XYZ file of C-alpha atoms in Angstrom:
578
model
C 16.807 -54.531 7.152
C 15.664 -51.978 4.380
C 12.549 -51.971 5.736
C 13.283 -51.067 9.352
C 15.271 -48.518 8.298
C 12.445 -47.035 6.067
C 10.013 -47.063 8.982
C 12.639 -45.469 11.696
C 12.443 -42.563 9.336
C 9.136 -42.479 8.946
C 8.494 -42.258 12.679
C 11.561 -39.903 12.671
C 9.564 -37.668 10.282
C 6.044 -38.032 12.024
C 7.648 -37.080 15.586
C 9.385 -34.135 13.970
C 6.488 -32.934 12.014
C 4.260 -33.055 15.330
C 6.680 -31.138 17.360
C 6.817 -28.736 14.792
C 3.042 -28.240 14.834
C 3.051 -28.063 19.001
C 5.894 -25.367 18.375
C 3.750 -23.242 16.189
C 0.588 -23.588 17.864
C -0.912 -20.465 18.469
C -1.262 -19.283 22.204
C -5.000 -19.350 23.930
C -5.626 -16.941 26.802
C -9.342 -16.773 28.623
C -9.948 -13.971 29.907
C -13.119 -14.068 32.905
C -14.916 -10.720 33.476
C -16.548 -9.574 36.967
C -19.016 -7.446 35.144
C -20.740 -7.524 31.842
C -20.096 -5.702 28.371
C -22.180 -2.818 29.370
C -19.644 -1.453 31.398
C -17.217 0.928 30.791
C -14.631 -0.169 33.486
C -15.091 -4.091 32.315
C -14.660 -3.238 28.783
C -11.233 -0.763 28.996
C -9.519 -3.456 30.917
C -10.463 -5.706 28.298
C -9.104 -3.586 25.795
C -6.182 -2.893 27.542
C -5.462 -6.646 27.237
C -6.287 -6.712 23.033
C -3.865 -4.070 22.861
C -0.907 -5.735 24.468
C -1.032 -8.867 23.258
C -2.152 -7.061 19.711
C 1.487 -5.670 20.012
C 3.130 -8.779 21.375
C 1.574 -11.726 19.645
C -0.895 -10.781 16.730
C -1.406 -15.330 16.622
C -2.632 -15.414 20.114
C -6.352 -16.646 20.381
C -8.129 -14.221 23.746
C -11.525 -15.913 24.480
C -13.564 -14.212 27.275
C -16.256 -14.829 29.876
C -18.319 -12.265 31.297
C -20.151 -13.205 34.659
C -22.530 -10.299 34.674
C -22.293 -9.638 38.737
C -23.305 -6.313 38.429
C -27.390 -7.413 37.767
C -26.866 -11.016 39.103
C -26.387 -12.026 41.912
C -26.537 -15.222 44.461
C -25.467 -19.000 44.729
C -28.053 -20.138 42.850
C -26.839 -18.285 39.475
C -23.529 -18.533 40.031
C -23.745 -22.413 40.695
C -25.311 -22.641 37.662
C -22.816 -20.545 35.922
C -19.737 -22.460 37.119
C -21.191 -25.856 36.237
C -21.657 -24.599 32.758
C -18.516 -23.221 32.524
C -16.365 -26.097 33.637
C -18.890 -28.540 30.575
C -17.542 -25.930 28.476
C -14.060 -25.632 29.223
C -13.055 -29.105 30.554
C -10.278 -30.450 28.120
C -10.089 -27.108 27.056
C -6.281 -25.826 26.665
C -5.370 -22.994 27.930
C -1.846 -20.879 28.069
C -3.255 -18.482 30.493
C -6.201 -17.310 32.227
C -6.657 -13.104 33.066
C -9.532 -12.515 35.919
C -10.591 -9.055 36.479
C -11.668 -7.594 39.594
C -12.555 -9.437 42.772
C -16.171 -11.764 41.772
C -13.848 -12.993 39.000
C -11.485 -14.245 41.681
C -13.760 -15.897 43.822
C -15.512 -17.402 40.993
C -12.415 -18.681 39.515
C -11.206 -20.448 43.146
C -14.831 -21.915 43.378
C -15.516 -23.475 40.455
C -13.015 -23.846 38.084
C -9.403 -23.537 39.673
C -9.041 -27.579 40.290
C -9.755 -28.000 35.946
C -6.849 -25.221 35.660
C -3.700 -26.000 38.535
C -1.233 -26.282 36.713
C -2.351 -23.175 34.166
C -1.080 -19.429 34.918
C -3.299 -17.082 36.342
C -3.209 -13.260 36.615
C -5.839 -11.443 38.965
C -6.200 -7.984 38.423
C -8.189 -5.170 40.275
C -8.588 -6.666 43.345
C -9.811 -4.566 46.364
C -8.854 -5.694 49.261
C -6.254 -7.807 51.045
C -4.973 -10.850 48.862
C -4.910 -14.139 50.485
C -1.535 -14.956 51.774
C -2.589 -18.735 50.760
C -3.824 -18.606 46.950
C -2.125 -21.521 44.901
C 1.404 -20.658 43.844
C 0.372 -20.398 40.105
C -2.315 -17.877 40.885
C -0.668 -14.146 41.128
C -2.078 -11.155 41.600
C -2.326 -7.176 40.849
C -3.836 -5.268 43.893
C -6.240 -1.996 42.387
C -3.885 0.742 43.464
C -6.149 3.893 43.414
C -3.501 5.892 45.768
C -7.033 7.679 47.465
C -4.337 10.331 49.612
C -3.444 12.111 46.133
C -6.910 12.870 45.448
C -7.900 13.818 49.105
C -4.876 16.189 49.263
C -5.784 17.412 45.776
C -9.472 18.070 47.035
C -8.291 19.377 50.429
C -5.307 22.126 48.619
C -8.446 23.387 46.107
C -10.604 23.546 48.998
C -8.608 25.117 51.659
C -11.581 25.781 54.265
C -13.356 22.223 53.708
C -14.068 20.693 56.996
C -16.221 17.221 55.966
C -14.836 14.947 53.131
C -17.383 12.670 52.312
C -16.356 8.780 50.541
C -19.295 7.467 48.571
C -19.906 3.514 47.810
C -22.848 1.470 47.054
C -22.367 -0.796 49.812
C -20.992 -3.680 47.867
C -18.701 -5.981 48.668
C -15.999 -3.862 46.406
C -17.373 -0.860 47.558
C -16.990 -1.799 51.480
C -13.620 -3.455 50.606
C -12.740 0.157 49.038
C -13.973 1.954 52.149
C -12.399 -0.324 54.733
C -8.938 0.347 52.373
C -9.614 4.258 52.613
C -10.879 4.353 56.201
C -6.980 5.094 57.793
C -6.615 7.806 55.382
C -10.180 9.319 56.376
C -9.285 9.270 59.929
C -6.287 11.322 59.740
C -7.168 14.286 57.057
C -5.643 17.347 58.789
C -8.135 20.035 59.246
C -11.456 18.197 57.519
C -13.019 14.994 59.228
C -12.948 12.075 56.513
C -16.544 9.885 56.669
C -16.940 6.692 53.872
C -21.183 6.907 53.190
C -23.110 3.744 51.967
C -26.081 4.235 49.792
C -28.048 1.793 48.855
C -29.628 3.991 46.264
C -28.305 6.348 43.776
C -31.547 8.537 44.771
C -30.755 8.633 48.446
C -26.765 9.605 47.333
C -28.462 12.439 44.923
C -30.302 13.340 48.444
C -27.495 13.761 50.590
C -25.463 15.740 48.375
C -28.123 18.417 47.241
C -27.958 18.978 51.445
C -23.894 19.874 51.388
C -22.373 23.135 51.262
C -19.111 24.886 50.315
C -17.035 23.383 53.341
C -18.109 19.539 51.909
C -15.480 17.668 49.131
C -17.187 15.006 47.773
C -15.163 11.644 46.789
C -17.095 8.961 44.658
C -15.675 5.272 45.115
C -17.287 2.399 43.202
C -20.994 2.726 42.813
C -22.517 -0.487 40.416
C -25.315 -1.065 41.869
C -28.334 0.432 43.092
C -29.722 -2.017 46.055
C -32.955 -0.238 46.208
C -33.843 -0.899 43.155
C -32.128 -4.282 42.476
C -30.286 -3.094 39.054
C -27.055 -2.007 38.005
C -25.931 1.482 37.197
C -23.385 2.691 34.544
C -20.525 4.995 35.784
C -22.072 7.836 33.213
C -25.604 7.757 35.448
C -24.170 7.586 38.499
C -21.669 10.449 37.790
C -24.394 12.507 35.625
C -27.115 12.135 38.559
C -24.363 12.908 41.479
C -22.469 16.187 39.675
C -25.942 17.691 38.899
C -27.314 17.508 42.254
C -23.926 18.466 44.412
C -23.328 22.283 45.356
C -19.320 20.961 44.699
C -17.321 19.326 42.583
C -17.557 15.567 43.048
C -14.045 13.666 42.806
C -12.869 10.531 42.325
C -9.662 7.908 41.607
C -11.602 5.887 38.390
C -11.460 7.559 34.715
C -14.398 6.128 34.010
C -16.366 8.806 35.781
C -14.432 10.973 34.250
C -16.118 12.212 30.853
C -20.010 12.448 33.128
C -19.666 15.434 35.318
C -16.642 14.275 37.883
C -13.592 17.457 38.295
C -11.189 14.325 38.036
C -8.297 13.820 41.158
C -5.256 10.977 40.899
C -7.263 8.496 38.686
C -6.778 4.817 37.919
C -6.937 3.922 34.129
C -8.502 0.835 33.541
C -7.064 0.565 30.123
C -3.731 0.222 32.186
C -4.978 -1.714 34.592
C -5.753 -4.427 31.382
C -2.684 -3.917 30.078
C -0.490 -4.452 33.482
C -2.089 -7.619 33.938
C -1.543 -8.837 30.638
C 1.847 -7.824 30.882
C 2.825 -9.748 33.901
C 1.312 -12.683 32.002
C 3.640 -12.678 29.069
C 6.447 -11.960 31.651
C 5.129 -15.804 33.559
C 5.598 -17.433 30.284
C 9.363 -16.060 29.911
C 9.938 -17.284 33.490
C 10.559 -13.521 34.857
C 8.496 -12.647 38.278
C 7.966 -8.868 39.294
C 6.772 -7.663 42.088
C 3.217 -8.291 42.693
C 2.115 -4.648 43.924
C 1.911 -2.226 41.046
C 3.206 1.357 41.779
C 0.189 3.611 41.833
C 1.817 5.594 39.036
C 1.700 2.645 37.023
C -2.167 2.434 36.251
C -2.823 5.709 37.513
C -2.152 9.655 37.032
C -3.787 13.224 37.493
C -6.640 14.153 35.299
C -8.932 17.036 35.526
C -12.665 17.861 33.380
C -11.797 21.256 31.749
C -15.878 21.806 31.354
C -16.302 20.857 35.639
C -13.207 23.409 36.030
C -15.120 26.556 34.534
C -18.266 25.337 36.269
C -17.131 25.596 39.599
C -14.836 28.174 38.776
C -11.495 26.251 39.433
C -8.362 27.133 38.533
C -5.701 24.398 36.213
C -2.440 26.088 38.364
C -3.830 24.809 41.196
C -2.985 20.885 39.556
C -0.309 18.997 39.304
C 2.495 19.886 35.856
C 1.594 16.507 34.983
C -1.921 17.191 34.779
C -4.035 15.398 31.997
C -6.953 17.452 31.065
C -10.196 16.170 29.127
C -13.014 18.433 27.220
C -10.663 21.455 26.797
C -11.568 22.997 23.675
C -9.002 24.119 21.112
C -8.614 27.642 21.207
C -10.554 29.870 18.635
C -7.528 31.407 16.981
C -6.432 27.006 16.489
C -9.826 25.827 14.885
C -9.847 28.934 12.495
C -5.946 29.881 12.056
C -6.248 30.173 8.486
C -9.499 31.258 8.071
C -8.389 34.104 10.639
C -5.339 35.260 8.755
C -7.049 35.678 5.676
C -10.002 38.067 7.858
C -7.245 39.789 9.285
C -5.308 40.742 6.264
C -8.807 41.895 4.674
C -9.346 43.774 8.049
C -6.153 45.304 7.988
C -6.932 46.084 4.044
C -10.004 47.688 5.450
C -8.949 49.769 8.248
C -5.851 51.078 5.805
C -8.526 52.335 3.533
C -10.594 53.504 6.437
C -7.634 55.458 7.636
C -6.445 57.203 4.494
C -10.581 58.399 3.703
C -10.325 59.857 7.157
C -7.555 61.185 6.153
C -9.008 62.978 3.311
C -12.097 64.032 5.239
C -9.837 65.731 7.814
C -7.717 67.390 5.199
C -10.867 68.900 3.485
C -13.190 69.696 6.545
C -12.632 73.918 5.882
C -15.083 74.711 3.602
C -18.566 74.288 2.828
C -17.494 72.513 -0.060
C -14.948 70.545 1.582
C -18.191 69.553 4.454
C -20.455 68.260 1.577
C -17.802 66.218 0.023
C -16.979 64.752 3.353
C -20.386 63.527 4.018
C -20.347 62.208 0.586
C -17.234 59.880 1.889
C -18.834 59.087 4.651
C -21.848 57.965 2.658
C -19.455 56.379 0.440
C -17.899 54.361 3.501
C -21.473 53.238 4.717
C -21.775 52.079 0.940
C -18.089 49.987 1.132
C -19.212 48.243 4.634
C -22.732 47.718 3.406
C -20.825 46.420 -0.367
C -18.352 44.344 1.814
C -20.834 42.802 3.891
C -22.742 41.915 0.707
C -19.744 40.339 -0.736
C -19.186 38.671 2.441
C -22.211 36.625 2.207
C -22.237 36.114 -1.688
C -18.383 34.924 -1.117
C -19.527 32.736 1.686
C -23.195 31.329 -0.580
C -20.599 30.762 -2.993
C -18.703 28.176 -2.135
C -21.798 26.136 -1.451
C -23.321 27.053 -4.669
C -25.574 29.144 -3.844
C -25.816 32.725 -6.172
C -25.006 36.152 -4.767
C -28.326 36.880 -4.952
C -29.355 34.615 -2.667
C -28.124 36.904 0.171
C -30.085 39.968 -1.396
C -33.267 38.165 -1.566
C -33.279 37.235 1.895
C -31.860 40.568 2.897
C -35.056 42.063 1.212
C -37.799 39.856 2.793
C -36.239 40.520 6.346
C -36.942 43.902 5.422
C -40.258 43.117 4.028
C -41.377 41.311 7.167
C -39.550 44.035 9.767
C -41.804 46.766 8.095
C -45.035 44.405 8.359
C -44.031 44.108 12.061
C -44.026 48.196 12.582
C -40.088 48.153 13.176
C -38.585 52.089 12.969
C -37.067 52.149 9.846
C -34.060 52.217 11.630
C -33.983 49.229 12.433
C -35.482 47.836 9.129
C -32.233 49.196 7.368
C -30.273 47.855 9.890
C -31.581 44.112 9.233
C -31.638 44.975 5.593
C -27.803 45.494 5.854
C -26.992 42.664 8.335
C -29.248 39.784 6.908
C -26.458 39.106 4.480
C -23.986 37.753 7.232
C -26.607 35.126 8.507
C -24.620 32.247 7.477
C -20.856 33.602 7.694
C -20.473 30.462 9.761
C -19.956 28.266 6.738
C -16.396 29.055 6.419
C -15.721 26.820 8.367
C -17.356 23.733 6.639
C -15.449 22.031 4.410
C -16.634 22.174 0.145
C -17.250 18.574 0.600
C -20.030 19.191 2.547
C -21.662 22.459 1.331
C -21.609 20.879 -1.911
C -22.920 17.516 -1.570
C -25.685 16.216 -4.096
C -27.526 15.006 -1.488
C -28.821 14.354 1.676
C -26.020 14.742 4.561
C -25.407 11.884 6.765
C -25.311 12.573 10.798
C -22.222 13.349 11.154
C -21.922 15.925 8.152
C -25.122 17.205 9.710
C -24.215 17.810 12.952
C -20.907 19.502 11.384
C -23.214 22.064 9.375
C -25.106 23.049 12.439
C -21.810 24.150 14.090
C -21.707 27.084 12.245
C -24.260 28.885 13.544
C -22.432 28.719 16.985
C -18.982 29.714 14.874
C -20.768 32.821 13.683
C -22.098 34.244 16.351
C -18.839 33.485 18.093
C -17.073 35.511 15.239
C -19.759 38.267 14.870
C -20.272 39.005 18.642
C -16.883 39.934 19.313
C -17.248 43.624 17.892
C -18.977 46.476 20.081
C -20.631 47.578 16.605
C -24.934 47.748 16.454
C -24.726 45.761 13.229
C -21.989 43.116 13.791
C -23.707 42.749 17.213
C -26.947 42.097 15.399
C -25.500 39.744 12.559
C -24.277 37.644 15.570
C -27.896 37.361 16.977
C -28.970 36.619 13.422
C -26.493 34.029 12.441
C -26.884 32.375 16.012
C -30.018 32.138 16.313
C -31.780 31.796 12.628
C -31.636 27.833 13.026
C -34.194 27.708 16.080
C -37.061 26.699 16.101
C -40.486 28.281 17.458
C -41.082 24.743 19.450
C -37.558 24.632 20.611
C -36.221 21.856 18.233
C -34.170 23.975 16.747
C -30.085 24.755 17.018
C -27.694 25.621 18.437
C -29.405 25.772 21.489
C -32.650 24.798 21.416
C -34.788 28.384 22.278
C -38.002 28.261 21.668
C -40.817 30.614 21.004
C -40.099 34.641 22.053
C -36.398 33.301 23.483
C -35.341 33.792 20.010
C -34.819 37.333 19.123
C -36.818 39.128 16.634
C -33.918 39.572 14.080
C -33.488 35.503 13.991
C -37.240 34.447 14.160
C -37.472 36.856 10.820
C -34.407 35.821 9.153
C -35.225 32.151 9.742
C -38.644 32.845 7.523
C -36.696 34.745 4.997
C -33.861 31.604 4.474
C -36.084 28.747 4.495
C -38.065 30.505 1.775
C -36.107 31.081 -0.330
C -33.995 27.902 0.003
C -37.848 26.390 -0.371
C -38.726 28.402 -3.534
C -35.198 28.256 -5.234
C -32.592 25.791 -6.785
C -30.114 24.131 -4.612
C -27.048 21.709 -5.041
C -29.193 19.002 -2.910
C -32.898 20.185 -4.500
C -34.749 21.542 -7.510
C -36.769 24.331 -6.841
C -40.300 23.932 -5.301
C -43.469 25.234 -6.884
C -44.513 27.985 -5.000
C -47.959 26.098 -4.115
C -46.288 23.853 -2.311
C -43.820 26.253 -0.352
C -46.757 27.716 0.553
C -48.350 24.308 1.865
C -44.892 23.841 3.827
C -45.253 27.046 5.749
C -48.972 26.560 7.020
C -47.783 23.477 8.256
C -44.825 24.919 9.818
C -46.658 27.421 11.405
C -46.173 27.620 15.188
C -43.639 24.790 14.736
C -40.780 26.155 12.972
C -41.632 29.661 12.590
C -43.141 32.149 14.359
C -47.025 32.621 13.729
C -47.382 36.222 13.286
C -44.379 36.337 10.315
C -46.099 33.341 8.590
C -48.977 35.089 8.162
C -47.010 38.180 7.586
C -45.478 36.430 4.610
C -48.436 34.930 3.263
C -50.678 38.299 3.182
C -47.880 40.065 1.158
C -46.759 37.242 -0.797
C -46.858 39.225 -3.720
C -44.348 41.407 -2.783
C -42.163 38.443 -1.688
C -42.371 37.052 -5.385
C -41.351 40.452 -6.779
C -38.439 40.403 -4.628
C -37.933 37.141 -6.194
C -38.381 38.147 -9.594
C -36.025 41.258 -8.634
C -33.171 39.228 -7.972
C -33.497 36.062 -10.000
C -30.567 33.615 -9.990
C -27.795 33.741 -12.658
């Protein structure tokens, strides 16, 4: 008796411990992929699945399948592909299975639905009309692209359009799409509506660099170039098609939307990934929505603020609700504090400014009163030339760098302008504006300026936006010398073979003033101590600039510097560092 009732709760204990582990095991979704991981579309709907279930069940296990349709193609593969799949995934449990977009579908129904009946499935992006007869555990989420928003978008910015034109590759989405938006081309009111095939992304680019300003332009799906048996990535096929049409190019998929495409009522993949995911979870809890999403579920208005100011386009003309990509933040919102600051010294400035006019006025009726008056306005040459000095050795500062690195390369601009023939004029003029060459660096942080080191590519690339900042800063004033400190501090980083920044001029596109400041920096960054650098031997600056010579700088002003490098040295020696 004592023993039966030992084992009866041993059993009792093994059965409870086992449904215990079935209650905790973790769930196991497989998701299967149209496309392959090289594009955009296929991966934001895949991340738009990690993110809900990331927020809804951190244990659940997502495995994932990608079929690669876009670059292959044909019974043969995908025979070979299902048998491998259903080896690898027989006995395999599964809570749910996610298929995206319509190959995913088809593959699913061919080869693997009879291992998977009884197993939920959620379709999602499907063009096309769904099957009335798809098993009962099989649901699906139409793509909803609502095409009328962006054709009545398209139409209201281009009143006098008369041909809309729908672009596809002449897929089997892309004919599904066009069948789907054929009613609404039909019946545009005032434009005739025509859905294109191309079976070549260089026979699209063809058509379009023959349209006018009565075309709009609507791109649909466009994977695959037939002509040349590959496929294309949304950012080639929008880059190719926006550079060779006359008008904007439109469209109802995001992910055209960062390559050249104005933007329209758009369908978010990332949403699409989540929806689907969504009505998943909501299978398991035994709730059943409607199958049809809303179009404003996955989709909204978005417009390319950088296509907008090429064609000239106007935001009012969107939608409130309006999201906008590329828009820059405002000048005054990058540099808000660094502008307060150069507005209270400008303020300082122009108070002084005022009261010495002041004074001039006041003492302008005599002879005596006339010399002194010229000696303030000498004086006030002496303050801008003193503040622009102090400018630059503020600004050198905070990298390091000694005042007198400004003066140094002040004086070999000079050096080189009179070894060019430049009036005197203008010598004096890049004498007193060299100093403000790099101004820009305001705007990088300490961090940077002063690093030990070599920078990495991103601290790199946010060094070289100051010469962009400065000239931006500088060019704003009417004045001959802030108007020349802007060409200086823009355009000292290029290069004489165009590899230079910020954008890329090359030769005699750079302006005098920058080709000869660029000479006068790099030496003396060359011949002098920096945070990142000892100083070089001037032997071996010297080696640097023959070799640079007709690469970096300019050919005449190397040799320029070279014949009177005795002069540069005494400049050196002039202003030494402290």
């Amino acid at each position: 008796m004592g023993r039966r009732v030992l084992l009866t709760a041993w059993l009792l204990l093994w059965f409870a411990a086992s449904v215990r582990g079935e209650e905790v095991q973790a769930r196991r979704v497989l998701v299967i992929h149209s496309y392959g991981r090289d594009m955009s579309w296929t991966e934001d709907v895949h991340r738009g699945i990690q993110d809900f279930f990331a927020a809804q069940d951190p244990t659940l296990e997502l495995r994932a399948e990608y079929l690669d349709t876009k670059h292959w193609t044909g019974s043969p593969y995908l025979d070979e592909l299902g048998g491998l799949l259903r080896r690898k995934l027989r006995g395999v449990r599964l809570d749910g299975i996610l298929l995206s977009d319509n190959n995913a579908l088809d593959f699913f129904l061919r080869y693997l639905e009879p291992l998977f009946s009884q197993t939920p499935v959620v379709a999602v992006g499907i063009n096309g009309p769904v099957n009335p007869r798809l098993p009962a555990h099989i649901r699906v989420l139409p793509e909803a692209t609502d095409l009328p928003k962006t054709l009545d978008l398209a139409l209201r910015v281009n009143p006098q359009a008369e041909r809309v034109h729908y672009l596809h590759d002449g897929t089997e989405s892309g004919r599904l799409l066009a069948e789907e938006a054929r009613p609404f081309l039909e019946n545009l009111r005032g434009a005739r509506g025509t859905a294109r095939e191309f079976r070549s992304l260089r026979e699209a680019e063809r058509f379009l660099r023959g349209l006018g300003s009565r075309d709009v332009v609507v791109l649909s799906t466009f994977f695959r170039d037939q002509e040349q048996g590959r496929g294309v990535t949304p950012r080639e096929v929008a880059q190719v098609l926006s550079r060779a049409s006359p008008v904007p190019v439109w469209s109802c998929w995001t992910i055209y939307l960062p390559f050249g495409v104005v933007g329209g009522y758009m369908l978010d993949p990332r949403k699409v990934g989540e929806q689907g995911a969504r009505l998943l979870d909501l299978t398991w809890r035994g709730v059943l929505p409607a199958e049809r999403l809303q179009p404003s579920a996955t989709g909204g208005y978005y417009a390319d603020y950088r296509v907008l100011r090429r064609f000239g386009l106007e935001l009012h003309q969107w939608p409130a609700d309006t999201r906008v990509v590329g828009r820059p933040p405002s000048f005054y919102e990058r540099h808000r504090p660094v502008l307060l600051g150069a507005g209270a010294v400008v303020l300082l400035l122009l108070g002084v400014i005022v009261l010495l006019a002041a004074a001039l006025r006041a003492k302008n009726r005599t002879l005596t009163q006339r010399r002194q008056m010229e000696k303030l306005q000498e004086e006030i040459r002496a303050v801008q030339e003193e503040t622009i000095d102090l400018l630059g050795e503020a600004i050198e500062g905070r990298s390091r760098e000694t005042a007198n690195h400004v003066r140094r390369v002040a004086e070999t601009a000079a050096f080189l302008g009179r070894g060019l023939g430049l009036p005197e004029q203008e010598v004096l003029l890049l004498r007193r504006v060299a100093p403000l060459h790099d101004v820009g660096k305001i705007a990088v942080p300490d961090a940077i300026l002063c690093k030990p080191g070599r920078l990495d590519p991103q601290e790199f690339e946010q060094v070289k936006r100051h010469a962009a900042l400065e000239e931006e800063l500088l060019s704003r004033s009417p004045r001959e010398s802030l108007s020349a400190a802007a060409i200086i501090a823009g355009q000292h980083h290029e290069r004489w073979d165009g590899a230079g920044y910020p954008r890329g001029l090359r030769e005699e596109e750079i302006h005098l003033y920058g080709r000869i400041v660029a000479v006068a920096d790099v030496f003396d960054a060359l011949a002098n101590r920096r945070c990142y650098k000892e100083a070089w031997p001037i032997s071996r600056v010297v080696e640097s600039f023959r070799d640079e010579r007709g690469r970096q700088f300019d050919p005449l002003l190397v040799d320029l510097l070279l014949e009177g490098m005795e002069e540069v040295l005494s400049i050196q020696a002039r202003f030494p560092d402290r």
